[in-house]
Coordinates of C-alpha atoms and ligand atoms in Angstrom, one line a residue:
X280 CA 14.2 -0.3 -7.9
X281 CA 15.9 3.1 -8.6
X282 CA 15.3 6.4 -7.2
X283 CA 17.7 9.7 -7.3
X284 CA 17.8 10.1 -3.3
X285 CA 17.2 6.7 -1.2
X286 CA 17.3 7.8 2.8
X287 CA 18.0 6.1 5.7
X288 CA 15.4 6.4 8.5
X289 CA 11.7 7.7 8.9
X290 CA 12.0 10.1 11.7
X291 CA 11.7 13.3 11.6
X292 CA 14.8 14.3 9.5
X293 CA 14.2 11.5 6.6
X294 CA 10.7 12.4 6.4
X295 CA 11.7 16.0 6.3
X296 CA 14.3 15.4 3.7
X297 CA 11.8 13.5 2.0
X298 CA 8.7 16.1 1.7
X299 CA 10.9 18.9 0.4
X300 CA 12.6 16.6 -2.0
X301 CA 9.3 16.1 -3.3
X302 CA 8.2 19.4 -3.2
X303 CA 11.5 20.1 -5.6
X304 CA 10.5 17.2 -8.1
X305 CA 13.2 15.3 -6.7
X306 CA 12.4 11.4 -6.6
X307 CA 13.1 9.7 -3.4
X308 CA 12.5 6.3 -1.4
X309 CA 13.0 6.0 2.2
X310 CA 13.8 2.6 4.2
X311 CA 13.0 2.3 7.7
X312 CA 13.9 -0.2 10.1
X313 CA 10.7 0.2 12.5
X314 CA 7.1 0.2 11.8
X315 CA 5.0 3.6 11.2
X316 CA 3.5 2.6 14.7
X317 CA 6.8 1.8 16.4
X318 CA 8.0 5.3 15.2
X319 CA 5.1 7.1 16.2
X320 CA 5.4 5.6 19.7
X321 CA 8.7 7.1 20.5
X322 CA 7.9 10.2 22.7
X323 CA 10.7 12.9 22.1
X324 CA 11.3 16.7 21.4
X325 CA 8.5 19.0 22.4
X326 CA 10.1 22.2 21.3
X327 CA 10.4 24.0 17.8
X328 CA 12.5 26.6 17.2
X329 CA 10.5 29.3 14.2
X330 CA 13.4 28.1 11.6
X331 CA 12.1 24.5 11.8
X332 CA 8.3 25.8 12.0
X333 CA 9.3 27.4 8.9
X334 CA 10.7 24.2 7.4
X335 CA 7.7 22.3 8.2
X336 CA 5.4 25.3 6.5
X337 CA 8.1 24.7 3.6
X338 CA 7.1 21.0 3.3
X339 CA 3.6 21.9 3.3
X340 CA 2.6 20.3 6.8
X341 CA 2.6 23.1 8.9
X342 CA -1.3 23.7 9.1
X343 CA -2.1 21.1 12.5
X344 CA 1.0 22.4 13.6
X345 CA -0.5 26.3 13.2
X346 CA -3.7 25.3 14.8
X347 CA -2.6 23.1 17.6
X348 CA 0.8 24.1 18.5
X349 CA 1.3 26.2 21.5
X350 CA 3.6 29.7 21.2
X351 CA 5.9 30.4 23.9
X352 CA 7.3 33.9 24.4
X353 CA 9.1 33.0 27.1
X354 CA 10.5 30.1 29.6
X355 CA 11.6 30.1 33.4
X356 CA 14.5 28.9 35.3
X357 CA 14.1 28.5 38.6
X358 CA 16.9 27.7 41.6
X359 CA 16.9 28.2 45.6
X360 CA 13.1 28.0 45.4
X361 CA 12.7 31.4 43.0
X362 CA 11.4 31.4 39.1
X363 CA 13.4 33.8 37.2
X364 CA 11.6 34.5 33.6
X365 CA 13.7 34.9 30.6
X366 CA 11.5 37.0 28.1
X367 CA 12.4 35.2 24.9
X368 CA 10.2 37.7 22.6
X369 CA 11.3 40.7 24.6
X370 CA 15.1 39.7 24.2
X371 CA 14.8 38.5 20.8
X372 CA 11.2 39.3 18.4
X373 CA 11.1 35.5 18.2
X374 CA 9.4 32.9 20.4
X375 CA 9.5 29.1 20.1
X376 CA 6.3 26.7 19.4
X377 CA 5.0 23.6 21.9
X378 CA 4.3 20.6 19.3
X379 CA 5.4 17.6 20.1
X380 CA 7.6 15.3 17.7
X381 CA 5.5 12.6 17.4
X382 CA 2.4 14.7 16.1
X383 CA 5.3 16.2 13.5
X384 CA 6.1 13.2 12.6
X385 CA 2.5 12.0 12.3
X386 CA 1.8 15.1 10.3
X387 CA 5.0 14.1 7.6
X388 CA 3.6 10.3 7.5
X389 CA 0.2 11.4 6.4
X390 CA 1.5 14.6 3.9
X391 CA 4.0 11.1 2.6
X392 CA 1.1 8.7 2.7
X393 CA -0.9 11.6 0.5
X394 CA 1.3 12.1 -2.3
X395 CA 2.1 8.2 -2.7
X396 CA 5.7 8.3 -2.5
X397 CA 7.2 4.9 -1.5
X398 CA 8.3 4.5 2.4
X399 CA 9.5 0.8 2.9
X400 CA 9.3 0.0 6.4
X401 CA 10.2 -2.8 8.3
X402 CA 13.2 -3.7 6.5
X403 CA 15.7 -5.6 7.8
X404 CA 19.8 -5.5 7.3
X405 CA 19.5 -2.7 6.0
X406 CA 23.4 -1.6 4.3
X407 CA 24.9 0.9 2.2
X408 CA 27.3 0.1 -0.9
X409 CA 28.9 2.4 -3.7
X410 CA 28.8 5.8 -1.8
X411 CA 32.7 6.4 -2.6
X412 CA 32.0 5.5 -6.2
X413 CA 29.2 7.1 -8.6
X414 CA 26.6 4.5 -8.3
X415 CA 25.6 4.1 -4.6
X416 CA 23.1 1.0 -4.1
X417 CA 21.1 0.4 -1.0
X418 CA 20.4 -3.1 0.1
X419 CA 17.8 -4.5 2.6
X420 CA 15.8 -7.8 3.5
X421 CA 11.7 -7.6 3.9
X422 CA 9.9 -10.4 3.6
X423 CA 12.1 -13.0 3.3
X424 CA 13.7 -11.5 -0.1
X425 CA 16.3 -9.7 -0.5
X426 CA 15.9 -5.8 -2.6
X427 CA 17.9 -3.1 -4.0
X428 CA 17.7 0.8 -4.6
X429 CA 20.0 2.2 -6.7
X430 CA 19.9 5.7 -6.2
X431 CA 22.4 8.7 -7.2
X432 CA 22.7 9.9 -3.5
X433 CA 22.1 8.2 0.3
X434 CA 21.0 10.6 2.8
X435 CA 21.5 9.0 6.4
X436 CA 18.6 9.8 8.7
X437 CA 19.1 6.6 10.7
X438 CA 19.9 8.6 13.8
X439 CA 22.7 7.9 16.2
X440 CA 22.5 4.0 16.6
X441 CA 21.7 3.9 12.5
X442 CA 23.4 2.2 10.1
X443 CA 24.3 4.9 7.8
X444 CA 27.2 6.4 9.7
X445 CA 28.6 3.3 10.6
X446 CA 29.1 2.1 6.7
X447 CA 31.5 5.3 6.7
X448 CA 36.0 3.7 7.3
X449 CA 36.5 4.4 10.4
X450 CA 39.8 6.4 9.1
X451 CA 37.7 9.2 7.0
X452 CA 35.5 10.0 10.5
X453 CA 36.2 12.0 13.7
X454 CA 34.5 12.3 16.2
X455 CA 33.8 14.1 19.6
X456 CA 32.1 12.6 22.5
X457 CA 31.0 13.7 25.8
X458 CA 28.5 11.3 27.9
X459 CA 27.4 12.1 30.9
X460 CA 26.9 10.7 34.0
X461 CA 23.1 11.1 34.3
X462 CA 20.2 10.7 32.0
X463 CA 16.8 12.2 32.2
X464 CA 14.2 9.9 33.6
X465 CA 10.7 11.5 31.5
X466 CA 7.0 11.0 31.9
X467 CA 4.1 12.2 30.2
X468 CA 0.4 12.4 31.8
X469 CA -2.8 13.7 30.7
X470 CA -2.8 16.8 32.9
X471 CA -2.6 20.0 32.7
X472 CA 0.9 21.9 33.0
X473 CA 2.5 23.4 36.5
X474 CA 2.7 26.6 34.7
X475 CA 1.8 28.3 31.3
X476 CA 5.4 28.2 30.1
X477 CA 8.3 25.7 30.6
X478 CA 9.9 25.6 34.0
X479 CA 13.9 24.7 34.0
X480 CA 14.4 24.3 37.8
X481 CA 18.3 23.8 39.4
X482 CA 18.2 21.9 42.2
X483 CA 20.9 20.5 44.8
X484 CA 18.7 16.9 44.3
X485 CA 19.4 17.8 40.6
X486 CA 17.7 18.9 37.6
X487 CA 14.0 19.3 36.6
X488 CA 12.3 20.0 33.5
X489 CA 8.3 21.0 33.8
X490 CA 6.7 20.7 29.6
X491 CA 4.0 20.5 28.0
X492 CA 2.4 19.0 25.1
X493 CA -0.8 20.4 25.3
X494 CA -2.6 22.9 28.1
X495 CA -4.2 18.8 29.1
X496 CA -0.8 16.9 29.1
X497 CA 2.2 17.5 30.3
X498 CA 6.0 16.2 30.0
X499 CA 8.2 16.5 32.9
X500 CA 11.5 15.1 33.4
X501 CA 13.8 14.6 36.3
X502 CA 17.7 14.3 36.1
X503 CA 19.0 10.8 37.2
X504 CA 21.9 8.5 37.7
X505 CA 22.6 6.9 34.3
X506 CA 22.4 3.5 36.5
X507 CA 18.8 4.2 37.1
X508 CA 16.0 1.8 35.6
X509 CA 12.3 3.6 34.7
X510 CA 11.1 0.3 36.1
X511 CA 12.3 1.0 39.7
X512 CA 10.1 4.5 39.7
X513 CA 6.5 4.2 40.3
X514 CA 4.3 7.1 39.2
X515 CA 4.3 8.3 43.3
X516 CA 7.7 8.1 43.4
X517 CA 8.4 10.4 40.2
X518 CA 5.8 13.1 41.2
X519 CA 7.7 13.0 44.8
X520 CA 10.8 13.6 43.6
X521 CA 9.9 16.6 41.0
X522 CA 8.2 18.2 43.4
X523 CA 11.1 18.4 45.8
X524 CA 13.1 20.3 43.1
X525 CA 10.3 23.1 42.1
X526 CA 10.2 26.4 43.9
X527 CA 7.0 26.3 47.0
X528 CA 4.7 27.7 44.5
X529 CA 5.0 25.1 41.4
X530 CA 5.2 22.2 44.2
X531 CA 2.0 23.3 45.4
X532 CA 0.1 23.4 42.3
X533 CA 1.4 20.8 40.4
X534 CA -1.4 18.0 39.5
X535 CA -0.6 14.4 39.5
X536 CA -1.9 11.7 37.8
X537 CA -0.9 8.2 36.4
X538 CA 2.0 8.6 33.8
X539 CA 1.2 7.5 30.4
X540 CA 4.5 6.7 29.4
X541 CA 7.7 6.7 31.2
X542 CA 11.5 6.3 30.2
X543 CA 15.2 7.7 30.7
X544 CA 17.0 9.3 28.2
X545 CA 21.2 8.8 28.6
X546 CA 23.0 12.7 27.8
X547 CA 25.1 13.3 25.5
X548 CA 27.1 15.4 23.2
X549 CA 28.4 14.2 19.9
X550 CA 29.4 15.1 16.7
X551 CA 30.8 13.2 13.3
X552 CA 33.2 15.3 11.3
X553 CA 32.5 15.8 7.9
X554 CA 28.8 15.0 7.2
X555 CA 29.2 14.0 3.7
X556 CA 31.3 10.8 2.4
X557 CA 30.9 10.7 -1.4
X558 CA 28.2 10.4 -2.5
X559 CA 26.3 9.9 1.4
X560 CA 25.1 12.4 3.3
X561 CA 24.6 12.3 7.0
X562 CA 21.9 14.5 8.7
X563 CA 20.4 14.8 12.3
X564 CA 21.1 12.3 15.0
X565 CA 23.2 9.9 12.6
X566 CA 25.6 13.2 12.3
X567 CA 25.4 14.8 16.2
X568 CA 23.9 14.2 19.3
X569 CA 22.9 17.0 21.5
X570 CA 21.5 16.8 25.4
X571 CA 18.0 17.6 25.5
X572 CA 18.4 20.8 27.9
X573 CA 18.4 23.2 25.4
X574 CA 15.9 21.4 23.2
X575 CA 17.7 21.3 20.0
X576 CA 18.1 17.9 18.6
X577 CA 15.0 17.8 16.5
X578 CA 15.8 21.9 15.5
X579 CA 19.4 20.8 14.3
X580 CA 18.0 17.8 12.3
X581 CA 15.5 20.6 10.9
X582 CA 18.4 22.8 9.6
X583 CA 20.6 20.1 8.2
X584 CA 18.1 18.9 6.1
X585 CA 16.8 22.2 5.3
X586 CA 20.2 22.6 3.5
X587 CA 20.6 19.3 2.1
X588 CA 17.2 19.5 0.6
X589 CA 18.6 23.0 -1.3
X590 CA 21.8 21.6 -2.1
X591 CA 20.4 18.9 -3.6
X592 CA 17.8 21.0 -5.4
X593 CA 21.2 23.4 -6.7
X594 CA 22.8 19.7 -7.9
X595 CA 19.3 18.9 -10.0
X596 CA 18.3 21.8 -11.1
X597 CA 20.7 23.9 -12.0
X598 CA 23.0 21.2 -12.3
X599 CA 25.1 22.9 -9.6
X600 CA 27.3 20.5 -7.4
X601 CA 28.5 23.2 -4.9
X602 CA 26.2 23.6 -2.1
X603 CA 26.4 19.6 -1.9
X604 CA 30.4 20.4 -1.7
X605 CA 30.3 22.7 1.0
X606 CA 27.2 21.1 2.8
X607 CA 29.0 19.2 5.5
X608 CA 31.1 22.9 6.7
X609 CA 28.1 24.8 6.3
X610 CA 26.1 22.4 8.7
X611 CA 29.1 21.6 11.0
X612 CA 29.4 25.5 11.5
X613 CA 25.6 25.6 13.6
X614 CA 25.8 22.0 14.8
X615 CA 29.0 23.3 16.9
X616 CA 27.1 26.1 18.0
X617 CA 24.1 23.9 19.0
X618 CA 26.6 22.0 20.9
X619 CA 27.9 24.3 22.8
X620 CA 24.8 26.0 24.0
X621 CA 23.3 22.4 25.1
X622 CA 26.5 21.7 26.7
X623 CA 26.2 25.5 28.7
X624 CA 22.2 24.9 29.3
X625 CA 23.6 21.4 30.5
X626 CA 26.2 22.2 32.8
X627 CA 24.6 25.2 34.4
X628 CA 21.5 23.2 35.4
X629 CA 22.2 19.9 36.4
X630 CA 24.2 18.5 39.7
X631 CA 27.4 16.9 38.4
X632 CA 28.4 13.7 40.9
X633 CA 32.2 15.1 40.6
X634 CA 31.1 18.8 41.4
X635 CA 33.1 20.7 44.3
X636 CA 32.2 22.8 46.5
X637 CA 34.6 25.4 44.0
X638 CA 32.2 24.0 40.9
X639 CA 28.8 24.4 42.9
X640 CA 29.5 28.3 43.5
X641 CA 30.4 28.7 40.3
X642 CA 27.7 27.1 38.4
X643 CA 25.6 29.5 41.1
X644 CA 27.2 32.8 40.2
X645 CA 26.6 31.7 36.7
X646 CA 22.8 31.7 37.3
X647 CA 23.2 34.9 39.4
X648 CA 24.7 36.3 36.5
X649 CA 22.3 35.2 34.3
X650 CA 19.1 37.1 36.0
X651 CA 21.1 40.1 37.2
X652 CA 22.2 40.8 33.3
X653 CA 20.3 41.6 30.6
X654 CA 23.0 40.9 28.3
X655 CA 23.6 37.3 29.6
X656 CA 19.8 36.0 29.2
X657 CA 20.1 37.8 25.7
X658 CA 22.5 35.6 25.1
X659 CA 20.8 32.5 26.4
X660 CA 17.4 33.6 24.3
X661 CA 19.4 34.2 21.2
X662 CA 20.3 30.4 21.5
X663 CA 17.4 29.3 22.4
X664 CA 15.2 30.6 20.4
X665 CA 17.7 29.1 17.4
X666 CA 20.2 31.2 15.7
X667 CA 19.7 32.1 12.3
X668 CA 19.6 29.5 9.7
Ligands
RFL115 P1 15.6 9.7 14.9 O1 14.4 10.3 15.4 O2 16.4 8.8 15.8 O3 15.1 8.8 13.6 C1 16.0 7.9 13.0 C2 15.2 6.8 12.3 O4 16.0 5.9 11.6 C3 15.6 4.6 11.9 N1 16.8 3.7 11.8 C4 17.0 2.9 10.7 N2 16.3 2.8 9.5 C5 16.8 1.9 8.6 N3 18.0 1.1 8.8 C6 18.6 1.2 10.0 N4 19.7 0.5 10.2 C7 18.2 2.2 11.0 N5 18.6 2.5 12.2 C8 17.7 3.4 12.7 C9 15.0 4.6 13.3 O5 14.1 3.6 13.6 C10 14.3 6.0 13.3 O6 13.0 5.9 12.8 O7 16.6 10.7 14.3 P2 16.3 12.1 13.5 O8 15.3 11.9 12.4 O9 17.7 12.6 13.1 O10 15.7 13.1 14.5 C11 16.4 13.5 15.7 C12 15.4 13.8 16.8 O11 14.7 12.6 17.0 C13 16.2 14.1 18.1 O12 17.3 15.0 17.9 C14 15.3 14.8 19.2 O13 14.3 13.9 19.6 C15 16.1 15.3 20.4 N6 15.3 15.8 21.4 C16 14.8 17.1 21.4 N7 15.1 17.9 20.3 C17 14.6 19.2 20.2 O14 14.8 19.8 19.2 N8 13.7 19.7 21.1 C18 13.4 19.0 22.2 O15 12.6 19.5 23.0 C19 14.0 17.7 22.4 N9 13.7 17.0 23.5 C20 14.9 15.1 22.6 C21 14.2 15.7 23.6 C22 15.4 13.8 22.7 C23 15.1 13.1 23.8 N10 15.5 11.7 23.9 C24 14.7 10.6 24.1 C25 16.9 11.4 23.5 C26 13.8 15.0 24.7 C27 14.3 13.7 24.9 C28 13.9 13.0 26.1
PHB116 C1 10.1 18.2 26.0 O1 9.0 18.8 26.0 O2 10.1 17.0 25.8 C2 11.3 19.0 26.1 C3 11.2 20.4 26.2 C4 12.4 21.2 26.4 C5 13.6 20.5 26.5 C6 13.7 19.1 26.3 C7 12.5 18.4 26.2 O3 14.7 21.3 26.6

């Protein structure tokens, strides 16, 4: 087989990548380990900041996403049993949609599936060759037979465990790590939300996250050990322990019901410096790894494919290698960004095991700070809401 861009990886940022390549008359092929089901059956990001929205609307998938998708003007942080609002809109003219990954990814399968372009999952070993040189080849086993793709450029979407970054001499990487010592244990019902807008609550027993997929189901989360096992927490036990860490009111209403899916996430922050090796191109979770808290994992694969689509588009039509030159410094430049502010939204919201007493005031002047001054949750909207692409 040949195609001009073979990717790595159906989630959102290969399918992405993959939609506006088309849209550009750019052939590609992606190769997924997983099947479409397996994919779909991952529950992840429920946030999207208005420069992926307009990515998706770029792609042409937008229209579910217009009529389903919840905006948010604003969110709430709550600590020592208060809710503080931060007015996105009022700080910043922008708000952020409620649309859950899976139904984005869903809605990039079909547009895919509708235009015909080839998706092979299920394949197996999947490995790169050739990036360093000018005819990169992809390699993979389905079937029992063994395929090729040559291609004139790999885009890695395999996300962080993938294959893609991996391939890449350990010599021509660095990278920066921080894990941390919790995850987030997450469950999903079919009921409807504590409150009309997310609730990020700072508690002594840790963090909480109240979400939402829909005004029917919701997505909470609670902060955890990173020895914890999902399997060790009933559905009781879960809605006990959020609602020890929301302020009286939230506790009271909040509706319980069986949990339709539950798992923990580990944290982390990571990032692979460059993004591009030859003629391979890292994007999303195969490039950086954000902790949930500010929501912008899914956003940052968004944006890196957003420019790889154009700098690709530059290198075809207009024949135009630069953008694909300066791609992995233009990316890094928000990634950082993004890292920092889930790193801040981290650390000023979660209990830390190490944490003394010295830490613990701190982290509560810093929320103090935060709702006493304008300027600070202008700050803290800016990010959230996504900086500029
Ligand atoms: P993905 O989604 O991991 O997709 C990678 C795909 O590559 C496939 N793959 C391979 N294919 C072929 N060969 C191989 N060797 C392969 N190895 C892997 C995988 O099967 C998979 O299909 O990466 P991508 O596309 O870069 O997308 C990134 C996002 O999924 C991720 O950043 C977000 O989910 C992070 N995230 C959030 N992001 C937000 O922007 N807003 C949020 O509100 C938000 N909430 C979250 C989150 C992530 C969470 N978890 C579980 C880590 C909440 C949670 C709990
Ligand atoms: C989610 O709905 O899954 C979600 C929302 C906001 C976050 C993280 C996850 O910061």
């Amino acid at each position: 087989m040949r195609t001009q861009v073979a990717i790595i990886g159906a989630g959102p940022a290969g399918l992405l990548l993959g939609q506006l390549l088309a849209r550009s008359g750019i052939d590609n092929i992606i190769v997924e380990q997983r099947s479409p089901d397996y994919v779909l059956g991952r529950i992840r990001a429920g946030i999207l900041e208005s420069v992926t929205v307009d990515a998706l609307e770029r792609a042409g998938v937008a229209a579910r996403l217009h009529d389903e998708g919840l905006p948010h003007d604003g969110i709430e942080l709550s600590f020592n049993g208060e809710r503080h609002r931060i007015d996105l809109h009022a700080l910043t003219g922008r708000r952020v949609t409620v649309y859950g990954q899976t139904e984005v990814t869903r809605d990039l399968m079909a547009a895919r599936q509708a235009e015909g372009t080839t998706t092979i999952y299920e394949a197996s070993d999947v490995s790169l060759h050739g990036f360093d040189g000018t005819r990169p080849l992809v390699r993979y086993r389905k079937d029992g037979a063994t395929h090729e793709i040559e291609c004139d450029y790999i885009a890695g979407c395999d996300g962080f465990h993938g294959v893609s970054r991996q391939s890449v001499p350990v010599a021509s990487t660095r990278l920066f790590e921080r894990v941390y010592p919790f995850g987030w244990l997450g469950i999903l019902s079919d009921t409807p939300p504590v409150a009309d807008e997310l609730i990020y609550a700072g508690h002594e027993r840790g963090f909480a996250l109240c979400s939402m997929r829909s005004k029917a189901r919701s997505r909470y989360y609670v902060q955890v050990p990173s020895t914890e096992r999902a399997e060790d927490w009933s559905d009781a036990r879960f809605w006990d322990e959020l609602r020890s860490r929301l302020d009286p009111q939230a506790a009271q209403s909040l509706v319980t019901g069986p949990s339709i899916e539950k798992s923990i996430a580990p944290l982390r922050s990571f990032v692979c410096e460059p993004l591009r090796f030859g003629r391979l191109f890292l994007a999303g979770d195969a490039a950086h790894i954000v902790p949930p808290t500010g929501a912008k994992g899914l956003n940052l694969a968004a944006s890196d494919v957003l420019y790889l689509a154009d700098a690709l588009a530059a290198r075809y039509q207009q024949d135009d290698p630069r953008e694909l030159d300066g791609y992995s410094e233009k990316c890094l430049r928000r990634i950082w960004k993004a890292e920092r502010f889930s790193w801040w939204m981290t650390s000023l919201l979660h209990r830390f095991p190490d944490a003394d007493a010295f830490s613990s005031r701190i982290q509560q002047a810093e929320l103090d700070f935060l709702v006493s001054s304008e300027a600070a949750r202008k700050a803290l909207a800016e990010n959230y809401v996504g900086l500029p692409y």
